[in-house]
mmCIF file of C-alpha atoms and ligand atoms in Angstrom:
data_model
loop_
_atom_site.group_PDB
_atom_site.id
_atom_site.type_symbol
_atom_site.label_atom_id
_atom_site.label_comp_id
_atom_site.label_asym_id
_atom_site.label_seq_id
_atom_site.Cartn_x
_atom_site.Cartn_y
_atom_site.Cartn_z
ATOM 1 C CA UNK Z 1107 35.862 -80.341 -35.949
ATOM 2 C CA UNK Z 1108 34.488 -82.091 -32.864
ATOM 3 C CA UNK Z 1109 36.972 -81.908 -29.732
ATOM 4 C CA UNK Z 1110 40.081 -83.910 -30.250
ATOM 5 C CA UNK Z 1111 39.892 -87.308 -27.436
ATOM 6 C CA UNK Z 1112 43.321 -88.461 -26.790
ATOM 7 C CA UNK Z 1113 43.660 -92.055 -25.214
ATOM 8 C CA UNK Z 1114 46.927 -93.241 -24.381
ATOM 9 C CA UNK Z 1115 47.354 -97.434 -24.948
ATOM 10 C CA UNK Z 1116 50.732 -98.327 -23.572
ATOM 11 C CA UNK Z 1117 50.817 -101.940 -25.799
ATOM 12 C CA UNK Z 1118 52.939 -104.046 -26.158
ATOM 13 C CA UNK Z 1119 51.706 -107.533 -26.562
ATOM 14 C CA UNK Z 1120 51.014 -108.122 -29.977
ATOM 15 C CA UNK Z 1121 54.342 -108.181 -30.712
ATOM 16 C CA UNK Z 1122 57.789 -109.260 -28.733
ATOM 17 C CA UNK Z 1123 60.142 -106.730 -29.294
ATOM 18 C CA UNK Z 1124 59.871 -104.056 -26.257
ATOM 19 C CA UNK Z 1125 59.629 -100.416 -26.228
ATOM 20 C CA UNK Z 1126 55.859 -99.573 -27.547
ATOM 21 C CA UNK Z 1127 54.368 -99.264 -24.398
ATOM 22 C CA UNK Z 1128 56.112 -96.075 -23.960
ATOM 23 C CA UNK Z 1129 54.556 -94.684 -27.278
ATOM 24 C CA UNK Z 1130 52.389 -92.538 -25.295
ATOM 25 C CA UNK Z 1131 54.486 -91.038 -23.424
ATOM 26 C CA UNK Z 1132 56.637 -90.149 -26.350
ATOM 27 C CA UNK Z 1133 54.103 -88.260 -28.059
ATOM 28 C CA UNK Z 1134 53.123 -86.222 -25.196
ATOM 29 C CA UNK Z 1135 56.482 -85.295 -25.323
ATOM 30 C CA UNK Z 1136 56.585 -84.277 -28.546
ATOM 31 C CA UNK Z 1137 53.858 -82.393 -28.388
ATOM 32 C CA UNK Z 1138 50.661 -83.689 -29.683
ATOM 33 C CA UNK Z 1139 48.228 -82.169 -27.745
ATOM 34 C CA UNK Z 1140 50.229 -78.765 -28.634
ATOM 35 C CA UNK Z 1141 49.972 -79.437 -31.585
ATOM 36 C CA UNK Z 1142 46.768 -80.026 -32.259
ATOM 37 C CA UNK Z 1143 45.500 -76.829 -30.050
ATOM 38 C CA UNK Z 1144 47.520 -74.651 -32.558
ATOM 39 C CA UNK Z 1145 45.640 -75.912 -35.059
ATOM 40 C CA UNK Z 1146 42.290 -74.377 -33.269
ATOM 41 C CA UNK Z 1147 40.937 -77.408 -31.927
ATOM 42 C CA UNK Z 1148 39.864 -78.368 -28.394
ATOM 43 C CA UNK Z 1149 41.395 -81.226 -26.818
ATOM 44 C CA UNK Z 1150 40.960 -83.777 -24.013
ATOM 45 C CA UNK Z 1151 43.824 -86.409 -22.826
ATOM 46 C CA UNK Z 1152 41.430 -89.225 -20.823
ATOM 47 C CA UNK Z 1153 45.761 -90.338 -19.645
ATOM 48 C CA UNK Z 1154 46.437 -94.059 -20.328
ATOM 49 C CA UNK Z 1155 44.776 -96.577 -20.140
ATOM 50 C CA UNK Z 1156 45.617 -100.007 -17.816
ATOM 51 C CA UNK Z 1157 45.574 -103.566 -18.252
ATOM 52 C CA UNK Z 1158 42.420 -105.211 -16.983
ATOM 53 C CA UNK Z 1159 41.870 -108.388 -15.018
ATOM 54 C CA UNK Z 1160 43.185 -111.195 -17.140
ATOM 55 C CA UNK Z 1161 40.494 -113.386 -18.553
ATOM 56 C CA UNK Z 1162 41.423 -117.397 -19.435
ATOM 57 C CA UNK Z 1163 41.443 -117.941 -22.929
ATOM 58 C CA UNK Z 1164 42.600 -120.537 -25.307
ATOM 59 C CA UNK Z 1165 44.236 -120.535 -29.138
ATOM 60 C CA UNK Z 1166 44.607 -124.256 -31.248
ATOM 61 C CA UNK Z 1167 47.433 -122.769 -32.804
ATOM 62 C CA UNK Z 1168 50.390 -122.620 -30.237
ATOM 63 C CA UNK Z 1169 52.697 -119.830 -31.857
ATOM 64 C CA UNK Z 1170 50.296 -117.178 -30.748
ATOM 65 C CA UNK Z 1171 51.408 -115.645 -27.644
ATOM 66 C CA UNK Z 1172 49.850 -112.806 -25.165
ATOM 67 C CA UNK Z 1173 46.097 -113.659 -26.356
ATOM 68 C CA UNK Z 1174 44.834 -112.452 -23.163
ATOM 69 C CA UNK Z 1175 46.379 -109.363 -22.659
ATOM 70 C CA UNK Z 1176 44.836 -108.770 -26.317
ATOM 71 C CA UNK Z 1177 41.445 -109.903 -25.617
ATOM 72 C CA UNK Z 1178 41.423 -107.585 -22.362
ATOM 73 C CA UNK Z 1179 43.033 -104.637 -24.021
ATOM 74 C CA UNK Z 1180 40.384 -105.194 -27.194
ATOM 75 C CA UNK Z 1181 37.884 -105.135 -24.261
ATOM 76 C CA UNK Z 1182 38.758 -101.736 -22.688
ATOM 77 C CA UNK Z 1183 39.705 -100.070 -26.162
ATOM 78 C CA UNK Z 1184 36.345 -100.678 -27.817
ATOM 79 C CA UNK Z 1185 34.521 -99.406 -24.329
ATOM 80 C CA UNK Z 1186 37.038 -96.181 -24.259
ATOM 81 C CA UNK Z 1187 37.137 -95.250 -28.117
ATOM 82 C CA UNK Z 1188 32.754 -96.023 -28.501
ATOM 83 C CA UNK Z 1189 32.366 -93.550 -25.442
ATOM 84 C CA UNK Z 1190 34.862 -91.071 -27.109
ATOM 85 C CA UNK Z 1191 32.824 -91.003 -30.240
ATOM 86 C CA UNK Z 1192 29.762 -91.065 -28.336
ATOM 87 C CA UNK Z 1193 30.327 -88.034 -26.452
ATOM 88 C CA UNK Z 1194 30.558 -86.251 -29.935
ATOM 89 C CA UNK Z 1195 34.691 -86.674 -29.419
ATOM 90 C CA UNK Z 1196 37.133 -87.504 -32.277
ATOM 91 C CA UNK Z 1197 39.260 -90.513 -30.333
ATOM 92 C CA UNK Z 1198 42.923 -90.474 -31.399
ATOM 93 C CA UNK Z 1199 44.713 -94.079 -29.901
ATOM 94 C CA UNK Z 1200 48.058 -93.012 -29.361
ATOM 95 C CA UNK Z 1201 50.070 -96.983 -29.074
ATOM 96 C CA UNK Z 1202 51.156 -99.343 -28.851
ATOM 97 C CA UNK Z 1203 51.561 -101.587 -31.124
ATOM 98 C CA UNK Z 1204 49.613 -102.124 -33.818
ATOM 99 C CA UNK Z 1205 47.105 -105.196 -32.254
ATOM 100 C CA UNK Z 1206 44.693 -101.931 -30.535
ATOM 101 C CA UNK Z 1207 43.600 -101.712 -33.544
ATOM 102 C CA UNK Z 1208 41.312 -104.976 -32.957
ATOM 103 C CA UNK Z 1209 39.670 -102.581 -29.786
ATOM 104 C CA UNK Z 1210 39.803 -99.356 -31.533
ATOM 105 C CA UNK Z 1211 38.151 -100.155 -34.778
ATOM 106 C CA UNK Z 1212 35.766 -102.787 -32.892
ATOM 107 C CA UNK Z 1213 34.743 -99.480 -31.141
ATOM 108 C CA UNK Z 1214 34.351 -97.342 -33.816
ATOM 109 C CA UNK Z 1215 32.114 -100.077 -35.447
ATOM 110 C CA UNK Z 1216 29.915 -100.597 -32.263
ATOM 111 C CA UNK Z 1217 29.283 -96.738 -32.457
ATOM 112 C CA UNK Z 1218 28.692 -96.516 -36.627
ATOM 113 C CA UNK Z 1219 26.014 -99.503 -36.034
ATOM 114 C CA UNK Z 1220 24.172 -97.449 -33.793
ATOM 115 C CA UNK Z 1221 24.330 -94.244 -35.473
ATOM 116 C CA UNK Z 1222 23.200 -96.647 -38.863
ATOM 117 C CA UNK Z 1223 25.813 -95.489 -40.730
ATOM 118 C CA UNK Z 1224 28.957 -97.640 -42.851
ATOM 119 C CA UNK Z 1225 32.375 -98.106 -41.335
ATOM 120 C CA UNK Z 1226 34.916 -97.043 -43.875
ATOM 121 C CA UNK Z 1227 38.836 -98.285 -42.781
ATOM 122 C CA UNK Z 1228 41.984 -96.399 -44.312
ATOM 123 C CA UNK Z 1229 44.910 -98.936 -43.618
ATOM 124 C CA UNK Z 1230 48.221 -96.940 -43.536
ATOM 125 C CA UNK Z 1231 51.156 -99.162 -43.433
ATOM 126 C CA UNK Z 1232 53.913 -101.339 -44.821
ATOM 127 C CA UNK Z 1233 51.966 -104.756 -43.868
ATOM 128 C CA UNK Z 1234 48.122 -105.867 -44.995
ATOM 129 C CA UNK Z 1235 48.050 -107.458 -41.290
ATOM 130 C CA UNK Z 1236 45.319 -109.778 -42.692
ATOM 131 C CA UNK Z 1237 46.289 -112.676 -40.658
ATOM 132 C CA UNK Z 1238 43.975 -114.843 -38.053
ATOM 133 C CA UNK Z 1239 45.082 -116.056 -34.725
ATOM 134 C CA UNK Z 1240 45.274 -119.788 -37.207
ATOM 135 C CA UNK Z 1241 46.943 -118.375 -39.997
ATOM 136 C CA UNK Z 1242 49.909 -116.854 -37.753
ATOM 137 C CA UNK Z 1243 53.288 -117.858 -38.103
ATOM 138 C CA UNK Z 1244 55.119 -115.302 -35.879
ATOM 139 C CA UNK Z 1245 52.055 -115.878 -33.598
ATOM 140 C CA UNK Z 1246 52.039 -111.893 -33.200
ATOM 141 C CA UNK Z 1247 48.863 -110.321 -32.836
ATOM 142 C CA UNK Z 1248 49.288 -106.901 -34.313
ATOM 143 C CA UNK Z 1249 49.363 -108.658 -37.487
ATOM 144 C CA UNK Z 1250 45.683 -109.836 -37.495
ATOM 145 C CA UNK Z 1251 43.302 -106.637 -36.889
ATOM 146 C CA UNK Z 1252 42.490 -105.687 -40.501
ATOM 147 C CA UNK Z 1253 41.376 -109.694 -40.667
ATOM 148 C CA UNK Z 1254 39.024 -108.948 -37.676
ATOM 149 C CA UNK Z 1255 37.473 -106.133 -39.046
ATOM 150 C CA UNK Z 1256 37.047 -107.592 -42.300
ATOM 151 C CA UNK Z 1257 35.286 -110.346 -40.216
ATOM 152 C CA UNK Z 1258 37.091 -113.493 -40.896
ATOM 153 C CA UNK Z 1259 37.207 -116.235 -38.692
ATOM 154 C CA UNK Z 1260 39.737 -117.400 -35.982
ATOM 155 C CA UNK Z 1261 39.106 -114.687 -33.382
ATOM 156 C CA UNK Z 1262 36.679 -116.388 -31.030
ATOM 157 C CA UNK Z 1263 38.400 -115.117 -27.902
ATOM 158 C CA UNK Z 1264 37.508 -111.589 -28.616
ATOM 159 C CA UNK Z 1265 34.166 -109.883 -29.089
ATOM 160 C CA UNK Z 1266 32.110 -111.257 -32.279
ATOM 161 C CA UNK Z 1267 33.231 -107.729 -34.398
ATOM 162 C CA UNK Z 1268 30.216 -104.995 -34.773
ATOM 163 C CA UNK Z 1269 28.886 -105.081 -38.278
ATOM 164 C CA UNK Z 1270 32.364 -106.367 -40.179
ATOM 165 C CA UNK Z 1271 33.803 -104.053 -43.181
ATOM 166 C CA UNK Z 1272 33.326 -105.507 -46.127
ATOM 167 C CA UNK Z 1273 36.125 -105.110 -49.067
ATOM 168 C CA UNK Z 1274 35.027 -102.099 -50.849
ATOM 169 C CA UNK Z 1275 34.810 -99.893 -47.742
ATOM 170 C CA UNK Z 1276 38.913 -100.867 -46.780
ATOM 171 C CA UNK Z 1277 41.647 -99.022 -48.721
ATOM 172 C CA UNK Z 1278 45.364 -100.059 -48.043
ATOM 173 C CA UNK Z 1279 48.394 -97.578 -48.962
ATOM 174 C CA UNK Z 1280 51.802 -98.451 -48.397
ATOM 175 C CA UNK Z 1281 51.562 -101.895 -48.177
ATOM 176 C CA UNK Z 1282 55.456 -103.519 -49.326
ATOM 177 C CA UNK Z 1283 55.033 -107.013 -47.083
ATOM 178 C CA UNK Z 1284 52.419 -109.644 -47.094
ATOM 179 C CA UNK Z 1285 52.596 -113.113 -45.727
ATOM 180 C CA UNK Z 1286 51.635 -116.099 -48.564
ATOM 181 C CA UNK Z 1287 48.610 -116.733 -46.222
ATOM 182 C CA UNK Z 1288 47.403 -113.357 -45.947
ATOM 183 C CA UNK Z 1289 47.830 -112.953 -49.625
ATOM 184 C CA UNK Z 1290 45.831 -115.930 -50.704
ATOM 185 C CA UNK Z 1291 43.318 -114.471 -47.925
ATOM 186 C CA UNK Z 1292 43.119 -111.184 -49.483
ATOM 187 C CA UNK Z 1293 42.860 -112.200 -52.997
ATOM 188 C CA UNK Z 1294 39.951 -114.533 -51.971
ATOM 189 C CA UNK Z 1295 38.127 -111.636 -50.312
ATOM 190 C CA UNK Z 1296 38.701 -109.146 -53.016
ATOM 191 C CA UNK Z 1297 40.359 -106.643 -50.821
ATOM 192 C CA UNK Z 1298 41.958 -103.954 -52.975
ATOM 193 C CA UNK Z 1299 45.778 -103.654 -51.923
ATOM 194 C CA UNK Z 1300 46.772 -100.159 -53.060
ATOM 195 C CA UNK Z 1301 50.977 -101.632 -52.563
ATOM 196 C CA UNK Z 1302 53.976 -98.937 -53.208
ATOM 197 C CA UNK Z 1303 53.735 -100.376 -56.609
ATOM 198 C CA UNK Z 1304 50.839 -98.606 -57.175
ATOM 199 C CA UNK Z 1305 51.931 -95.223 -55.790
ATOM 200 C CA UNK Z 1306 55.133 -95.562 -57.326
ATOM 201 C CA UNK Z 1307 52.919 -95.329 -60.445
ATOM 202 C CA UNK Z 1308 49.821 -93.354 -60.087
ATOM 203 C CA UNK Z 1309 50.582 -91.673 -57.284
ATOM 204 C CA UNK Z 1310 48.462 -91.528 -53.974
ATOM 205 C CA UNK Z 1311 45.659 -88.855 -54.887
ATOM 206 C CA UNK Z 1312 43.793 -90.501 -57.608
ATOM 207 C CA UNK Z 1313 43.423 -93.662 -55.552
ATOM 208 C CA UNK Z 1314 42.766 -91.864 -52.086
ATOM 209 C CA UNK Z 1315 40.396 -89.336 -53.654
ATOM 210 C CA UNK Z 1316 38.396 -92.094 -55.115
ATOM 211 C CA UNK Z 1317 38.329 -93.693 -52.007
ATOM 212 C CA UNK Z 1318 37.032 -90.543 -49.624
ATOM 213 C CA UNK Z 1319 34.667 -90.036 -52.524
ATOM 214 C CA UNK Z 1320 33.030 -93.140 -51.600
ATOM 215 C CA UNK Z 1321 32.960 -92.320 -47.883
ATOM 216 C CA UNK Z 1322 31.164 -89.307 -48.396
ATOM 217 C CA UNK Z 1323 28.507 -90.967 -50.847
ATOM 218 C CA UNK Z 1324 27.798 -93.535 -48.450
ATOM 219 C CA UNK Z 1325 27.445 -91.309 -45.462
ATOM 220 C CA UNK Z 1326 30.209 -93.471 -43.650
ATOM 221 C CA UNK Z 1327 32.678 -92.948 -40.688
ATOM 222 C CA UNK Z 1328 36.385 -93.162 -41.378
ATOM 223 C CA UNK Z 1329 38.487 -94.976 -38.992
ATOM 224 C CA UNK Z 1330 42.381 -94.048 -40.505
ATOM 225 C CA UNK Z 1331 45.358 -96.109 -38.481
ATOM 226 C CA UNK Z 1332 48.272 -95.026 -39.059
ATOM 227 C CA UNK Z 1333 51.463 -97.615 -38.689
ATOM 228 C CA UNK Z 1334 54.624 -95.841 -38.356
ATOM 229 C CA UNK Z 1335 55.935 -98.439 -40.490
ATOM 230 C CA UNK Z 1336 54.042 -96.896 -43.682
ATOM 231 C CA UNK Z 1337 56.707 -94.612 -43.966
ATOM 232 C CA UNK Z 1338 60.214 -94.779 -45.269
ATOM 233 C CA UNK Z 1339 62.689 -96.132 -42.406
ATOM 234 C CA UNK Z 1340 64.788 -92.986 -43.368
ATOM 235 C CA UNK Z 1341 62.760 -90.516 -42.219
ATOM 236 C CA UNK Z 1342 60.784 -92.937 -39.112
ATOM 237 C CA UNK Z 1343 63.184 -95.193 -37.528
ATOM 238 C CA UNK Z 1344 61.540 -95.944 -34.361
ATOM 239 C CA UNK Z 1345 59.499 -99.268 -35.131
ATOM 240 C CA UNK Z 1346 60.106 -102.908 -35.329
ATOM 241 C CA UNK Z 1347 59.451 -103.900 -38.025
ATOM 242 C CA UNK Z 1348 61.368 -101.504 -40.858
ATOM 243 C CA UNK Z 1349 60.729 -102.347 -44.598
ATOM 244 C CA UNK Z 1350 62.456 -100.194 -47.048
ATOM 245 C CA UNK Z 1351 60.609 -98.495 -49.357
ATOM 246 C CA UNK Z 1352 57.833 -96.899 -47.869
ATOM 247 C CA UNK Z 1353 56.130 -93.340 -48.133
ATOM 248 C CA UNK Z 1354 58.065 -90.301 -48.285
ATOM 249 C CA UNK Z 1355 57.836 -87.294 -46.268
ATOM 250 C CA UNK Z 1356 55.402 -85.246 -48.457
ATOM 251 C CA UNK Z 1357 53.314 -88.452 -49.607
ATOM 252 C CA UNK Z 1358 52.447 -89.136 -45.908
ATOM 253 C CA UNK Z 1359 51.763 -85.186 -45.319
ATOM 254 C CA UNK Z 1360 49.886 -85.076 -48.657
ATOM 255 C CA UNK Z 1361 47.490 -87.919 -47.269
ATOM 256 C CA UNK Z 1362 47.143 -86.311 -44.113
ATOM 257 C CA UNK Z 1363 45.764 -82.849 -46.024
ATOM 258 C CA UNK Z 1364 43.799 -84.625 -48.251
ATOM 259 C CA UNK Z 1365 42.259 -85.839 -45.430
ATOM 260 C CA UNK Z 1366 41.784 -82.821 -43.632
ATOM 261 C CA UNK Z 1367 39.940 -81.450 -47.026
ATOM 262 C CA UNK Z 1368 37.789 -84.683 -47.020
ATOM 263 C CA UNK Z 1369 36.373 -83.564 -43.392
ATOM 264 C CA UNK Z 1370 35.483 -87.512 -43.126
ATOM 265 C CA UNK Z 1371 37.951 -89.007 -40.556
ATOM 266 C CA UNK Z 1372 35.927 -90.153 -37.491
ATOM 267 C CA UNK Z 1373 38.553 -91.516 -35.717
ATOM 268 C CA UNK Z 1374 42.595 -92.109 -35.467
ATOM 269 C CA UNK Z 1375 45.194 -94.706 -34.531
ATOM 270 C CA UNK Z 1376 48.833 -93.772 -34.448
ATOM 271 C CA UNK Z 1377 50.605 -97.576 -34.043
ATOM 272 C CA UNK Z 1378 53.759 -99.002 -33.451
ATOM 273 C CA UNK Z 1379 55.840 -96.387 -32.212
ATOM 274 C CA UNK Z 1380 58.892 -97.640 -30.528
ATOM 275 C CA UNK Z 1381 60.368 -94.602 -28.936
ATOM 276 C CA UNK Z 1382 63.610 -96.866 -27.750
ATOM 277 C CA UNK Z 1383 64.106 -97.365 -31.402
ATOM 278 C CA UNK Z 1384 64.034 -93.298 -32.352
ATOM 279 C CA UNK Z 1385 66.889 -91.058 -32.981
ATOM 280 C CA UNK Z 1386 66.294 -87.997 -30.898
ATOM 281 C CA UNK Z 1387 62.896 -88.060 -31.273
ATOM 282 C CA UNK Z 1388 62.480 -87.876 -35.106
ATOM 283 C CA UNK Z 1389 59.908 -90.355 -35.556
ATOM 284 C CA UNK Z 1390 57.729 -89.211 -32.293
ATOM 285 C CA UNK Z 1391 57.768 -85.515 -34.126
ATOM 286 C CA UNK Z 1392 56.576 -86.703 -37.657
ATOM 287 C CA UNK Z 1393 53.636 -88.249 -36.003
ATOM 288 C CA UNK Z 1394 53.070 -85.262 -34.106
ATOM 289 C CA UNK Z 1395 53.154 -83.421 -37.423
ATOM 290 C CA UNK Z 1396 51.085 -85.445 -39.793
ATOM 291 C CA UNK Z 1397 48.652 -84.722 -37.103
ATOM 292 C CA UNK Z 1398 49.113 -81.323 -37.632
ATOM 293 C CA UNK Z 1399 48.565 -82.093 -41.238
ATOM 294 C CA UNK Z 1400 45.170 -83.786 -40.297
ATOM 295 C CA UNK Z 1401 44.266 -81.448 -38.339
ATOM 296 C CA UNK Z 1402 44.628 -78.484 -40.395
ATOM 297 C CA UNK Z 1403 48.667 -77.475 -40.700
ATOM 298 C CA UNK Z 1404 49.597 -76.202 -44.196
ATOM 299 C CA UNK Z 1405 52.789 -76.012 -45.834
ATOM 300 C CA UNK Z 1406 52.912 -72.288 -45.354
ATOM 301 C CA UNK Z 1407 52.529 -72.900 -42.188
ATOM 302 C CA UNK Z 1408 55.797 -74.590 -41.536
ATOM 303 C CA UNK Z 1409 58.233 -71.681 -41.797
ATOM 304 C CA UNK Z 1410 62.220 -71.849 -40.763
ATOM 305 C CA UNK Z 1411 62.400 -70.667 -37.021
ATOM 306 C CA UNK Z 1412 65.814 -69.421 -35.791
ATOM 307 C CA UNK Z 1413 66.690 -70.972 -32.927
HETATM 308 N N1 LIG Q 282 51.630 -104.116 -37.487
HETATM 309 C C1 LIG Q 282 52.716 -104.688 -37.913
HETATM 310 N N2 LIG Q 282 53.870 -104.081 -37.831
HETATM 311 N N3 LIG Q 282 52.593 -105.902 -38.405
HETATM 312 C C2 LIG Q 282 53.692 -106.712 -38.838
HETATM 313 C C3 LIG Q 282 53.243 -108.088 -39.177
HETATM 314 C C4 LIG Q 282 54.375 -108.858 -39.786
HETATM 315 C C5 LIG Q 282 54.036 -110.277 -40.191
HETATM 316 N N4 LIG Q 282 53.122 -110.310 -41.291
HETATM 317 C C6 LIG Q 282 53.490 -111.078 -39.022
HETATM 318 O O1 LIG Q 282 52.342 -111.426 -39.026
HETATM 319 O O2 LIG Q 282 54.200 -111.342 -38.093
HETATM 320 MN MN1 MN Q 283 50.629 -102.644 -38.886
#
């Protein structure tokens, strides 16, 4: 396993509810760097990044908001994650909300063209965030990166995306809320939605395993982002934007060790962690776990410690 990068992006402008900009902090906190040393591998925290020089930039539809603070964070997030995977590092984005991912996938594909190789994209989260900057009711960015990276139009403030992913290299779990315009978008693009319908009833293995499979014929990368708001509010309540109903406890771990078995993830977000939402720190520790559970962590090795 290559040495683990660690890239702190305090964001909170793709959305207006305060609080994510202190995501980083919050998993340093809780451990994550720990964390992932126990599991054997070497790590590197390159700190957080800062906001660039603001660039002028205009939108036709006037609900969007903070378009450029995106377009500069994009900027500086594609730059740090492309030298991260350049330097033979796997890049972990700790957020911030969920709108790095339009910099931290756009890096990720700038590095997979040169290396030749396909761009896979495993989309973990309650929402398909399929939207454009025109298609945008709330006018909040961090629902539009899958759109980007799928290459639709509407995002001519930010950099033309690197090779876009077509449909059959983008699997969604957890997905439980979807605009009527990213829907129709979707549907017309053929992008597979694997909803909690479907793991309610086949379960998450068949679908992910058929998935990875694919990664690993074509050779690809595997860029995973990981919303908090893919799992069940119960068990993460420090996000925004809670819908019921999403992945357990051992569904998210199980993902996380298939994933680990797959040996194929290239690259990591961990999105939309509000720590001013969180209740003692629960949600900043799961993260920090399933990490674990990426990294390596069994369930063996999760014994009862007396205090
Ligand atoms: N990354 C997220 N939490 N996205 C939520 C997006 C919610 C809604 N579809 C919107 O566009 O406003
Ligand atoms: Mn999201």
């Amino acid at each position: 396993m290559p040495k683990t990068i660690l890239i702190g992006a305090p964001i909170d402008s793709g959305q207006q509810r305060p609080g994510c900009l202190m995501g980083p902090a919050a998993y340093r906190v809780a451990g994550l760097a720990r964390e992932i040393a126990a599991e054997g591998h070497g790590v590197e925290d390159w700190g957080d990044l800062t906001l660039p020089p603001l660039r002028e930039v205009a939108c036709p539809n006037p609900a969007v908001h903070s378009l450029a603070e995106t377009v500069a964070w994009t900027e500086i997030l594609m730059d740090r994650v492309d030298d991260a995977l350049s330097g033979g590092g796997f890049p972990i984005v700790m957020g911030g909300d969920h709108s790095l991912a339009l910099g931290s996938a756009a890096g990720a594909a700038a590095f997979a063209h040169r290396q030749d190789r396909p761009l896979f994209l495993l989309w973990l989260d309650a929402h398909s965030d399929f939207h454009t900057p025109l298609t945008t009711t709330s006018g909040n960015l961090h629902g539009t990166p899958l759109a980007y990276i799928n290459g639709r139009d509407g995002f001519d403030a930010l950099p033309p995306f690197p090779t876009p992913v077509p449909a059959h290299r983008i699997c969604m779990f957890g997905i439980r809320s979807v605009d009527p315009a990213e829907q129709a978008a979707m549907q017309e693009r053929d992008i597979q939605v694997n909803d909690m319908r479907v793991i309610d009833e086949r379960g998450l293995v068949a679908p992910l395993r058929e998935f990875l499979d694919a990664v690993r014929r074509e050779g690809g990368m595997l860029h995973v982002s990981l919303d908090v708001d893919f799992l069940d509010p119960s068990i993460a309540p420090a996000v925004g934007t809670t819908v019921p109903g999403g992945a357990t406890f051992r569904e998210a771990h199980l993902v996380m060790e298939l994933l680990h078995e797959s040996g194929l993830v290239t690259s990591l977000d961990l999105v939309e962690l509000n720590p001013f939402l969180d209740d003692r720190g629960m949600t900043a520790r799961l993260m920090v776990d399933l990490v674990g559970s990426l990294m390596g962590k069994k369930v063996f090795d999760r014994p009862t410690r007396a205090k």
